[in-house]
Coordinates of C-alpha atoms and ligand atoms in Angstrom, one line a residue:
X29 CA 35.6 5.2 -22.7
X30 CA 35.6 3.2 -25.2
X31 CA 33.3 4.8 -28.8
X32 CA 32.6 2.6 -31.7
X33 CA 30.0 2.4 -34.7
X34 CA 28.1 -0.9 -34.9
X35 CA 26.0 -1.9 -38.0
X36 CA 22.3 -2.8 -37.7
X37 CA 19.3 -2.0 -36.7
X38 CA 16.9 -1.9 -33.4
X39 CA 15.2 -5.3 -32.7
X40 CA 14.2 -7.0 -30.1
X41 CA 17.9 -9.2 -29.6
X42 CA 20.0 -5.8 -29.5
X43 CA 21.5 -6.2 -25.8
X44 CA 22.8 -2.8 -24.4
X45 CA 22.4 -2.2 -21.1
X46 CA 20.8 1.0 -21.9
X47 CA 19.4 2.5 -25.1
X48 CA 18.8 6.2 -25.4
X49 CA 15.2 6.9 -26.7
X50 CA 14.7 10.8 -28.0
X51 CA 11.4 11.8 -28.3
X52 CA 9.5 14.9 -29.3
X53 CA 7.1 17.1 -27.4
X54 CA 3.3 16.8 -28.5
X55 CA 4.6 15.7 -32.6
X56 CA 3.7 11.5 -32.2
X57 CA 6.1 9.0 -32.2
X58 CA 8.5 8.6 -35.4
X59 CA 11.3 6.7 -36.3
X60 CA 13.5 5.4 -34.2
X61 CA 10.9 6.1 -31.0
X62 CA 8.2 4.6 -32.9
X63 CA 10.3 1.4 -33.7
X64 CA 10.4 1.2 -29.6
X65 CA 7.1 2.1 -29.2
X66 CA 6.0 -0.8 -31.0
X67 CA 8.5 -3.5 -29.8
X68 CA 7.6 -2.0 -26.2
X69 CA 4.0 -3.0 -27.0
X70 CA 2.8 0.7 -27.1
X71 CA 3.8 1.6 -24.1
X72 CA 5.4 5.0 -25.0
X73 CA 2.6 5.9 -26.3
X74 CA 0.5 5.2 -23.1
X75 CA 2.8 7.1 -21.6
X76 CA 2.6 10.0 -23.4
X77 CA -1.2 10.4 -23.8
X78 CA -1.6 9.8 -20.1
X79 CA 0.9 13.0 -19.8
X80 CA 3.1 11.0 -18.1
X81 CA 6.1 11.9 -20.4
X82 CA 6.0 14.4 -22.8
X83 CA 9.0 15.1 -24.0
X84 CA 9.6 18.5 -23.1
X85 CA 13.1 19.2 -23.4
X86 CA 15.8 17.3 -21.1
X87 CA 13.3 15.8 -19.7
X88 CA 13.8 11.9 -19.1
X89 CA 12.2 8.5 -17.7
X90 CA 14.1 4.7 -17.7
X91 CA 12.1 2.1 -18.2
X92 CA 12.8 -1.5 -18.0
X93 CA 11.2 -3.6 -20.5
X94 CA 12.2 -6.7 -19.6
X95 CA 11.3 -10.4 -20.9
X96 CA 11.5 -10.3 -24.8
X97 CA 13.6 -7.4 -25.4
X98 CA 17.6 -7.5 -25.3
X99 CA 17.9 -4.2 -23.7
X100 CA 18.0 -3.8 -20.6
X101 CA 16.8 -0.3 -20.2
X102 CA 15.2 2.4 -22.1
X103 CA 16.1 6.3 -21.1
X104 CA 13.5 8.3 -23.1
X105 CA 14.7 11.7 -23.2
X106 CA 12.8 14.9 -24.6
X107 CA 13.6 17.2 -26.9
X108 CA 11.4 19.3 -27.2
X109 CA 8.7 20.1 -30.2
X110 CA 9.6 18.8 -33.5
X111 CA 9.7 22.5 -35.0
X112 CA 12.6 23.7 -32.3
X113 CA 14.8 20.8 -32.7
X114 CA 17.8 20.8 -33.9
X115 CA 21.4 19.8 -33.0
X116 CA 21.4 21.8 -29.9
X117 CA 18.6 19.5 -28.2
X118 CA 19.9 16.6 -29.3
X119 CA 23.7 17.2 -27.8
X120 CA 22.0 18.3 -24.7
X121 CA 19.9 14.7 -24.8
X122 CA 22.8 12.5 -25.6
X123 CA 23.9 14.4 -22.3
X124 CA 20.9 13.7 -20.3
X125 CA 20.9 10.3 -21.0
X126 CA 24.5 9.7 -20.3
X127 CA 24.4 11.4 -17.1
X128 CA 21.6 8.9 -16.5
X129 CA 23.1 5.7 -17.3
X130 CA 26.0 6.3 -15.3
X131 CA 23.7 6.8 -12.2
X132 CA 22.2 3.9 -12.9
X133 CA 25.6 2.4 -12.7
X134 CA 25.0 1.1 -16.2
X135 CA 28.2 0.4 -18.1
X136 CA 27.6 0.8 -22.1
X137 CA 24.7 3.0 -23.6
X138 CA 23.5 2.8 -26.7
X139 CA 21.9 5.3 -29.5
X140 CA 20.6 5.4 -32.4
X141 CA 21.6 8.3 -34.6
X142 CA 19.0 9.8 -36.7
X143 CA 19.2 12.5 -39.7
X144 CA 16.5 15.4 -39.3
X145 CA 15.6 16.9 -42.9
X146 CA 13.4 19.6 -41.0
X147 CA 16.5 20.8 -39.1
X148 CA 19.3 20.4 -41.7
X149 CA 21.1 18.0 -39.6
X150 CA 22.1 14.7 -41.8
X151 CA 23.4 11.5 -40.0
X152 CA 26.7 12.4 -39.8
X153 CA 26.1 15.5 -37.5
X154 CA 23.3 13.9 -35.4
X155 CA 26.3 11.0 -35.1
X156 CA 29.2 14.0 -34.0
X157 CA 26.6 15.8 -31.5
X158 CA 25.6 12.8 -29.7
X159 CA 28.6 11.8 -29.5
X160 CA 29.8 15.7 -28.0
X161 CA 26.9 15.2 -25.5
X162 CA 27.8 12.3 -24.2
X163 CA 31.2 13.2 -23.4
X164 CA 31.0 16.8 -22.5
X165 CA 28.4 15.6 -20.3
X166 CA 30.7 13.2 -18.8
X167 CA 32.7 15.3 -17.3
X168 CA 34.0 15.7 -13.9
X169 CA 36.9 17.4 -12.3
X170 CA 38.5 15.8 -9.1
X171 CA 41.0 18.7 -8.5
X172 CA 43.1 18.4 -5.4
X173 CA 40.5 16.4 -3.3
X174 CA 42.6 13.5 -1.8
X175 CA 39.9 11.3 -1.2
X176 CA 37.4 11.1 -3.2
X177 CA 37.7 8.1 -5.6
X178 CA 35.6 8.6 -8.5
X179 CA 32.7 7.0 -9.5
X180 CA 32.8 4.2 -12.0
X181 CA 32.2 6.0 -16.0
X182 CA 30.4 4.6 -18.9
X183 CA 33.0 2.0 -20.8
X184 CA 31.4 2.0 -23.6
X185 CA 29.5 4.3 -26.2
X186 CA 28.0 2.8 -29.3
X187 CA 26.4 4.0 -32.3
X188 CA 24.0 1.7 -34.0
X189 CA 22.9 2.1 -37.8
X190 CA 23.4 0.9 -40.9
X191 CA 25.5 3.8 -42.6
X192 CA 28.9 2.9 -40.5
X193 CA 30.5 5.2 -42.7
X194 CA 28.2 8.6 -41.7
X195 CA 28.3 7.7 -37.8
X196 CA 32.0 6.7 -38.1
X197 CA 32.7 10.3 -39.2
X198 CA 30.7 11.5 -37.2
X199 CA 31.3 10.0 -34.1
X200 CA 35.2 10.9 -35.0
X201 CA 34.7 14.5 -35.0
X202 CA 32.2 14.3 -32.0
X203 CA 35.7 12.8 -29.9
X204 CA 37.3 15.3 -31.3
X205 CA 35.2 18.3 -30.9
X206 CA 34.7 17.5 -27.4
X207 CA 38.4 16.3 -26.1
X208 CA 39.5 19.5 -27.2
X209 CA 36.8 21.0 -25.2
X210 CA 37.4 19.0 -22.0
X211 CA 41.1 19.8 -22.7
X212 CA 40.1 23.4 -22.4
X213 CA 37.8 22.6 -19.0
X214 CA 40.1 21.0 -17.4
X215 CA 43.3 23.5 -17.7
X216 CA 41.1 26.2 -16.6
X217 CA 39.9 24.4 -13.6
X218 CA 43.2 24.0 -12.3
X219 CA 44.6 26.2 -9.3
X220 CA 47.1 29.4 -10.3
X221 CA 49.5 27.5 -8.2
X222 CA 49.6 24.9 -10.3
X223 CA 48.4 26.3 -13.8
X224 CA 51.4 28.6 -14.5
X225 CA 52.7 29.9 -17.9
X226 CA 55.2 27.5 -17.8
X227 CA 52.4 24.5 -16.7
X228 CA 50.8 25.6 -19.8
X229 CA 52.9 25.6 -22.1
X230 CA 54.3 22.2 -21.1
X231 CA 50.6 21.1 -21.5
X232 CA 50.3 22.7 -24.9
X233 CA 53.5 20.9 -25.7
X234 CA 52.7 17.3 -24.5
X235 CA 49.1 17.6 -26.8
X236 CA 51.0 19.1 -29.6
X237 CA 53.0 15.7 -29.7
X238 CA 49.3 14.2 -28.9
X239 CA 47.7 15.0 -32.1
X240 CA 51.0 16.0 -34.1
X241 CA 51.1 19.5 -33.9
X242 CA 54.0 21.7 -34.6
X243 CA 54.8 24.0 -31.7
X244 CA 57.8 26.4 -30.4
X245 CA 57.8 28.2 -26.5
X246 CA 59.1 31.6 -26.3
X247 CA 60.9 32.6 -23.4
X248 CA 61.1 35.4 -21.9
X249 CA 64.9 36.7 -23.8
X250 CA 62.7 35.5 -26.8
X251 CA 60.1 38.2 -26.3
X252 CA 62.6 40.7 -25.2
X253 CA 64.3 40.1 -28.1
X254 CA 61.1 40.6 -30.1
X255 CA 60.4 43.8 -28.0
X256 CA 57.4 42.4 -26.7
X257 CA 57.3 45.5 -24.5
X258 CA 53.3 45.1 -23.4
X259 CA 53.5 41.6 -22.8
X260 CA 56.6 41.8 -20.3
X261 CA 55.0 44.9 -18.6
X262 CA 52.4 42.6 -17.3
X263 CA 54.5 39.5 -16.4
X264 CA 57.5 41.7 -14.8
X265 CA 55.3 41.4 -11.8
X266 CA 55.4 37.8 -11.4
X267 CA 58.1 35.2 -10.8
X268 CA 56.6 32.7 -12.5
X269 CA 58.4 33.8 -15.8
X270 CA 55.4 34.3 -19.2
X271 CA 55.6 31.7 -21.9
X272 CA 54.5 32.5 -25.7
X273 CA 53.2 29.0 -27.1
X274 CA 52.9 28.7 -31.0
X275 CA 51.0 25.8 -32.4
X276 CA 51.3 25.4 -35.8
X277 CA 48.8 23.0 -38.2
X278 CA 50.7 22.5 -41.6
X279 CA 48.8 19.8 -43.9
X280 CA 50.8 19.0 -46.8
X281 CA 50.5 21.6 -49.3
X282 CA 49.7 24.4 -46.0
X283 CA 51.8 27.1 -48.4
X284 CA 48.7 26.5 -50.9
X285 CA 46.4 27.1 -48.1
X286 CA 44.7 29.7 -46.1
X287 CA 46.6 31.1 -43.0
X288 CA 44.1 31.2 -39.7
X289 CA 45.3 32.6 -37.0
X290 CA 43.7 32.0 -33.6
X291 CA 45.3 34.6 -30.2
X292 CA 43.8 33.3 -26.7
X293 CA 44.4 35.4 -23.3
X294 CA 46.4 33.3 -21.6
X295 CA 46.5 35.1 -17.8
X296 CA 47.3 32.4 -15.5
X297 CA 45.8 35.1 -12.6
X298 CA 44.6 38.3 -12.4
X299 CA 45.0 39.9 -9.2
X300 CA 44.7 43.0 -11.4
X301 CA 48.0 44.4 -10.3
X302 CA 48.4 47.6 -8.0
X303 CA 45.1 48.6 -9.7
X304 CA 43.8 45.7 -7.5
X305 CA 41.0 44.1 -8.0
X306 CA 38.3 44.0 -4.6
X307 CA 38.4 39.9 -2.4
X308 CA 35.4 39.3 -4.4
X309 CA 36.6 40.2 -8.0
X310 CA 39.6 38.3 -7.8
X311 CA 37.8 35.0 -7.4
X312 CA 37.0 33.2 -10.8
X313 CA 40.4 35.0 -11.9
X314 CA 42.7 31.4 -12.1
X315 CA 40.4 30.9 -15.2
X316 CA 41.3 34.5 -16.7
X317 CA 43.4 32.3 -19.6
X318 CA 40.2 31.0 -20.6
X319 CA 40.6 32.3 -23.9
X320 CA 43.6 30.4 -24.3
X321 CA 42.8 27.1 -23.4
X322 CA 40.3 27.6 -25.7
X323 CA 42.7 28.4 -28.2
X324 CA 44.3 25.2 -27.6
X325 CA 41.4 22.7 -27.2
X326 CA 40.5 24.4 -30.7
X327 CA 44.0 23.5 -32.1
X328 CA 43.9 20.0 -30.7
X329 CA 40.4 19.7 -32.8
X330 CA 41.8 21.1 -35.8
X331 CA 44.6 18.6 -35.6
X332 CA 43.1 15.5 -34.9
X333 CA 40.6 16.2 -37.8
X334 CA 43.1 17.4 -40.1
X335 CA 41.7 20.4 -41.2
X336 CA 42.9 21.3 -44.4
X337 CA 43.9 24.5 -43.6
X338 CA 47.4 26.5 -42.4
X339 CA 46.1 27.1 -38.7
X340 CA 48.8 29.1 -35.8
X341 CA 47.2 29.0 -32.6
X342 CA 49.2 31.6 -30.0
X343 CA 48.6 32.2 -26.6
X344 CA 50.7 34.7 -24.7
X345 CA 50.9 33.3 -21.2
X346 CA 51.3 35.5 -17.9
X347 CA 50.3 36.0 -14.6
X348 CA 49.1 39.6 -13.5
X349 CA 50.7 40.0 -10.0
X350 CA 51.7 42.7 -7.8
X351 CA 55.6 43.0 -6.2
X352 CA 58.3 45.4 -5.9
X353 CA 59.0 44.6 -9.9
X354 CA 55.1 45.0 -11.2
X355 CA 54.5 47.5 -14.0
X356 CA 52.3 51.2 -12.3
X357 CA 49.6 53.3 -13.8
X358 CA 51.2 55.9 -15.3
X359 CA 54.5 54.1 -16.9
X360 CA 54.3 54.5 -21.0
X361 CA 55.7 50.9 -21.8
X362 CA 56.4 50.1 -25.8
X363 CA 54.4 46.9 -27.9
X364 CA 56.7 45.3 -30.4
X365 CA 54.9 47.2 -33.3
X366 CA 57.1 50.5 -31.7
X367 CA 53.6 51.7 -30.6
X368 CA 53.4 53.3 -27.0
X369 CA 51.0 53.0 -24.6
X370 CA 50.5 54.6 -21.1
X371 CA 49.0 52.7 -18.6
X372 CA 45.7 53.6 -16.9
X373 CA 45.0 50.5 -15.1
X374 CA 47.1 47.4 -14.3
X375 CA 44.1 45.6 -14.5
X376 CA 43.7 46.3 -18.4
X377 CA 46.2 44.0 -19.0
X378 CA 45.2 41.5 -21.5
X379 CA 44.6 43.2 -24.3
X380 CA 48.5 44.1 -23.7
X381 CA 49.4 40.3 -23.8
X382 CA 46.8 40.3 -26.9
X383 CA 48.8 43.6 -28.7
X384 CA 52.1 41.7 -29.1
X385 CA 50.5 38.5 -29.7
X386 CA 48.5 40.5 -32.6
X387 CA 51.5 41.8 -33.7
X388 CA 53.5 38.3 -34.2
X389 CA 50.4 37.3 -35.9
X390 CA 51.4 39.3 -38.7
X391 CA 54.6 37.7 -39.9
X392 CA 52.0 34.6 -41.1
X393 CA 50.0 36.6 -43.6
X394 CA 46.8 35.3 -42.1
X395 CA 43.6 35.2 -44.5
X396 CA 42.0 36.2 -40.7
X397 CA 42.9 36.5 -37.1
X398 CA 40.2 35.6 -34.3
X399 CA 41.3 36.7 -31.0
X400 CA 39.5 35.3 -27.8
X401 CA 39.7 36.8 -24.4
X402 CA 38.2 36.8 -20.8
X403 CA 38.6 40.8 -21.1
X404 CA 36.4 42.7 -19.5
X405 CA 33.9 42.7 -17.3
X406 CA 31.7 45.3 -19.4
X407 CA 30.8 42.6 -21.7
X408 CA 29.2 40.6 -18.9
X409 CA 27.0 43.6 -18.2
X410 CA 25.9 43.9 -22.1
X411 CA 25.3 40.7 -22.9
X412 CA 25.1 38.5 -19.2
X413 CA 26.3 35.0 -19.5
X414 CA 24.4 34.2 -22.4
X415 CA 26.5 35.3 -25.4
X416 CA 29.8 36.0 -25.9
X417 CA 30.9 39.7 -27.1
X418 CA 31.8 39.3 -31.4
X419 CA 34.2 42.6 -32.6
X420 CA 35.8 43.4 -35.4
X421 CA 36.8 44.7 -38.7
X422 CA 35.6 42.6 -41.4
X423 CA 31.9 41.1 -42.9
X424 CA 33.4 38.3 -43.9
X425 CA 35.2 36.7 -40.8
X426 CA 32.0 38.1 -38.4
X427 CA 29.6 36.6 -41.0
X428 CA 31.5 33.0 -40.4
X429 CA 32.1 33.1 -36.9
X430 CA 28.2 33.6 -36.1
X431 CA 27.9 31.0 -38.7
X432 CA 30.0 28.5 -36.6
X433 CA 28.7 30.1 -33.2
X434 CA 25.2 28.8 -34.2
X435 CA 26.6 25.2 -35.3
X436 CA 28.4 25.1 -32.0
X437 CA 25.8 26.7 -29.7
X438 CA 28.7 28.8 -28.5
X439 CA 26.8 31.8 -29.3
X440 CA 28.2 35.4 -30.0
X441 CA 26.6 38.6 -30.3
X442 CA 27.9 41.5 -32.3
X443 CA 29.0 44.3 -30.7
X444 CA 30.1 48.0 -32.2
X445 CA 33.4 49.5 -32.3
X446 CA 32.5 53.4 -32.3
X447 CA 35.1 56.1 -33.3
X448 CA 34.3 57.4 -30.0
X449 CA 35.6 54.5 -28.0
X450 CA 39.4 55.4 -29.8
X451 CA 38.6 58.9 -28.6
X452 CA 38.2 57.9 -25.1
X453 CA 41.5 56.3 -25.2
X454 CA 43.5 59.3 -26.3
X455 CA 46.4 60.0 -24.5
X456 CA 48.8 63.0 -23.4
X457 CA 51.7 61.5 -22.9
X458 CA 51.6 57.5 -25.6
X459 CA 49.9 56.6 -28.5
X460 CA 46.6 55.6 -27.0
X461 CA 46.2 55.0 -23.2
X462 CA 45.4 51.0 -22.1
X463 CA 42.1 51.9 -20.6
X464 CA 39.7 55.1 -21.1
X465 CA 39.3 55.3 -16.9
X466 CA 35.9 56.2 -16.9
X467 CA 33.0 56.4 -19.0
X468 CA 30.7 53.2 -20.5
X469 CA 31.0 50.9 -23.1
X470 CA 34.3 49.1 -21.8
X471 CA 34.1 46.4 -23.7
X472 CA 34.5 48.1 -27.2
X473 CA 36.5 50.6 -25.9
X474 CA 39.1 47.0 -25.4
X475 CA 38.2 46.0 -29.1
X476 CA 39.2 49.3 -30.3
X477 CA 42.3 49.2 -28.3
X478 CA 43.3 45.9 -30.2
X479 CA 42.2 47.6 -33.4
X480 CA 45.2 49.2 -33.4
X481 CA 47.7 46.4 -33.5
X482 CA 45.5 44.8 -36.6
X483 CA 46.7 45.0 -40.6
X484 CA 44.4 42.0 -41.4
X485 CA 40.9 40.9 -41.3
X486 CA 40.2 40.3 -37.8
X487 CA 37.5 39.2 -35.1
X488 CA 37.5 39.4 -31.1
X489 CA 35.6 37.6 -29.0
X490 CA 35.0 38.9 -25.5
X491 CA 34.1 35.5 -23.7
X492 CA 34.4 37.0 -19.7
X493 CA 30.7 36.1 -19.4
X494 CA 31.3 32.5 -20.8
X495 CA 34.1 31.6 -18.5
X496 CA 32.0 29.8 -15.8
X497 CA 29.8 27.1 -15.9
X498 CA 27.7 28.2 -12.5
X499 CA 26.4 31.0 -14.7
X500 CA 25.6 28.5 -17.6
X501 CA 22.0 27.4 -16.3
X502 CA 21.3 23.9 -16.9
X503 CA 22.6 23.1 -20.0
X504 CA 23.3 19.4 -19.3
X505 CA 26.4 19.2 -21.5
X506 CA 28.1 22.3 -19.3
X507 CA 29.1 21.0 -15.6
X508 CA 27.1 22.8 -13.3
X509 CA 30.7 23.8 -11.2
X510 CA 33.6 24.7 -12.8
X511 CA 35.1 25.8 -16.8
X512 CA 32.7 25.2 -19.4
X513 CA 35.4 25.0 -22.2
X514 CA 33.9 28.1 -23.9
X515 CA 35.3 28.8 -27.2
X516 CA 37.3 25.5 -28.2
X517 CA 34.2 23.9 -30.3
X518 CA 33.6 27.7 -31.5
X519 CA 36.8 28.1 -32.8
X520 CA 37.2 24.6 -34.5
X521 CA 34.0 25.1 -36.4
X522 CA 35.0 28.4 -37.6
X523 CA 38.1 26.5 -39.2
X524 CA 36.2 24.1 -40.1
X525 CA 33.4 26.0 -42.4
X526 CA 36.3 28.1 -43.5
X527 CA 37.8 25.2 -44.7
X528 CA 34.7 23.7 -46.4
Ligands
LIG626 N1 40.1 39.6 -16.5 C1 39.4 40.8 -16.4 C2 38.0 40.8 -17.0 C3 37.0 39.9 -16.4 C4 36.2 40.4 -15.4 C5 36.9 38.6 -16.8 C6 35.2 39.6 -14.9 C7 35.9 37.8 -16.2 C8 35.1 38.3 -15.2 C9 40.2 41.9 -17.1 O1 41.6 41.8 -17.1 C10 39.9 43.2 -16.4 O2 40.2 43.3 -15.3 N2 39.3 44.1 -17.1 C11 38.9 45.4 -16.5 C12 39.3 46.4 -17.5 C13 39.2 47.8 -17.0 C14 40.3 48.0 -16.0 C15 39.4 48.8 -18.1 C16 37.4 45.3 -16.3 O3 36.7 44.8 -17.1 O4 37.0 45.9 -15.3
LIG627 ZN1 42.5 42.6 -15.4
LIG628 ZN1 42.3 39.8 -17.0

């Protein structure tokens, strides 16, 4: 699709062959929906006061307006009272509207970006969120199917104003924000057959060159040789041999820079080992790396923006399988911090990918590591599918992840880390056990596992709830099937307030 800025305003000669309207619930018509009000001869507002349209959030109507006007059509879309809004309703009407153009098989759409003092959003971020709803809510994965020709898409998104230099940003760092996104969707959609540690890491790899990324592949001699001892417990049971994928931002001058370090889950599938997981919990596991595609979608957003920031995205890639060579409960296995752990469950087994990838975290003197992870299913039963889990060990990086979780409307809720979940994880025979075996509060009982393979300020995010977009209720911009790309925007705002 093709995205550019156009200067000018609405009249009555701009041909599109749709424009996208937004208009608020029971506030009158202003701006840009009182311009098309009046050139529409008032019919808007007919329609409004005859409760026709109201403008109640994603709600929408086309109207056609015919002789006099260059556009074609006219998707009014709602968003909601004037006093609610902000970016949120506005990426999911640049959605709603998309979606709607395409099924009316129209081929460029048209919007007019507006600033909204009320809701702190100036041009430039109205510009990047329409621009994210539009193309997030694009989206569609063909998979396998081997018939199915898609549809035809949108060619062509414009922007119309008269400050091309705000939407030109903006629009910029929409694309961006959201291709790393759909990067993320569309890895984690992808079968375990084909989505292998090795098919990710060549992915990672062919972006890296993308968007001009630094990036190495560990094999597996590499992590023996770095005594990676949790990580290879996990992927002995697999022949589809773990990658360690290192993607490294360096701006000029990155030595005078912060150092942010982002760790993704990368478990290609979780059968849960021989602590196997029941026919029903197993499906939904091909997207158990999750956390690392959102760890590279974030990395392909910091790139192409050039954040000016020192930013190493690692993802420990592995499948979780069981054979004759698969790690047992019971085995004490050694992380490459020396530290020993005996294993409870087979199925705790990413926050042992996560404690080596901690570890090699280190060696980069990070300002702060943010770890993200499909990690346990306790976190789903604290906080459902409407927030992800937020742990850690320091005000300042929790403070700016909520900051960038309510920019990105990948919201996180924070979560405790109790002395009493390290007790539950005392062993007899190691250094801490990998999973306390019974009592509640599993998810912090994980973040206190990691705890102990942290010397820097540090965050987790427990996304398991966040993985699937079937438990994501309506929101246009998230496909109604599949990944939702969880975590990529999240993490690229962090950077990017850290940065600013
Ligand atoms: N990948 C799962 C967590 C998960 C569950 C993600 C449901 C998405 C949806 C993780 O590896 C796991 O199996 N965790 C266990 C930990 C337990 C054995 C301590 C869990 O949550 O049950
Ligand atoms: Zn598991
Ligand atoms: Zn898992």
């Amino acid at each position: 699709m093709d995205l550019r800025v156009k200067a000018g305003a609405f009249d009555a000669n701009l041909a599109a062959d749709a424009l996208v309207v937004t208009v608020f619930e029971g506030d009158g018509l202003t701006g840009v929906s009182a311009t098309v009000n009046e050139a529409l001869g008032g019919q808007l507002e007919r329609l409004m006061t005859s409760g026709d349209f109201s403008g109640t959030l994603d709600e929408s109507l086309t109207l056609y307006p015919g002789e006099g006007l260059g556009v074609r059509r006219v998707i009014l879309v709602g968003v909601g009272p004037a006093a609610a809004f902000k970016a949120d309703p506005l990426r999911r009407a640049a959605a709603v509207g998309a979606q709607r153009a395409r099924k009316l098989k129209a081929s460029e759409v048209v919007f007019i970006p507006e600033a909204h003092e009320a809701a702190e959003l100036n041009l430039t971020q109205a510009a990047q969120v329409i621009t994210e709803g539009v193309l997030l809510g694009l989206y569609r994965y063909h998979g396998q199917k081997s018939d199915e020709a898609p549809a035809a898409d949108l060619t062509t998104l414009t922007l119309l104003g008269e400050a091309v230099a705000e939407l030109e940003q903006g629009l910029k760092a929409g694309e961006a924000f959201a291709l790393g996104t759909l990067f993320a969707r569309d890895l984690k959609n992808l079968p375990p057959n084909i989505c292998t540690p090795e098919y990710m890491a060549q992915r990672a790899v062919a972006m890296a060159g993308e968007v001009g990324l630094r990036v190495t592949v560990l094999e597996k001699h590499q992590m023996a040789a770095l005594k990676m001892g949790a990580l290879l417990a996990v992927a002995q049971g697999s022949d589809a041999t773990p990658r360690f994928i290192v993607l490294e931002h360096r701006p000029d001058e990155a030595d005078k820079l912060d150092t942010l370090v982002l760790v993704g889950k990368g478990v290609t599938f979780d059968t849960g080992g021989y602590s196997l997981k029941s026919r029903d919990g197993m499906i939904g596991m091909k997207g158990d790396m999750g956390g690392g595609a959102a760890v590279l979608g974030a990395m392909r957003i910091v790139a192409a923006l050039d954040m000016p920031l020192h930013v190493v995205g690692l993802v420990p890639a592995s499948d979780n399988m069981i054979s004759e060579k698969a790690y047992r409960p019971q085995e004490v296995i050694t992380a490459s911090n020396g530290k020993t752990i005996e294993i409870i469950s087979t199925d705790a087994e990413g926050r042992l990918l996560l404690a080596d990838a901690l570890v090699y975290a280190q060696r980069y003197n990070p300002a702060a590591v943010v770890n993200i992870a499909t990690l346990t299913g306790s976190i789903v039963g604290a906080l459902g599918h409407a927030a992800a889990g937020l742990f850690g060990n320091d005000d300042h990086v929790r403070e700016a992840l909520l900051s960038a979780a309510a920019s990105s409307d990948e919201l996180l809720w924070h979560m405790p880390i109790y002395p009493e979940y390290a007790q539950a994880l005392e062993s007899d025979t190691a250094d801490f056990k990998n999973s306390a075996g019974k009592g509640g509060g599993g998810a912090g009982v994980a973040a206190s596992f990691l705890s102990n393979f942290v010397a820097f300020p540090w965050a987790h995010v427990d996304m398991a709830g966040m993985m699937s977009a079937q438990d994501q209720n309506g929101v246009p911009y998230i496909p109604g099937k599949g990944s939702t790309g969880y975590g990529a925007r999240l993490l690229a705002e962090f950077v990017r307030q850290w940065s600013s």
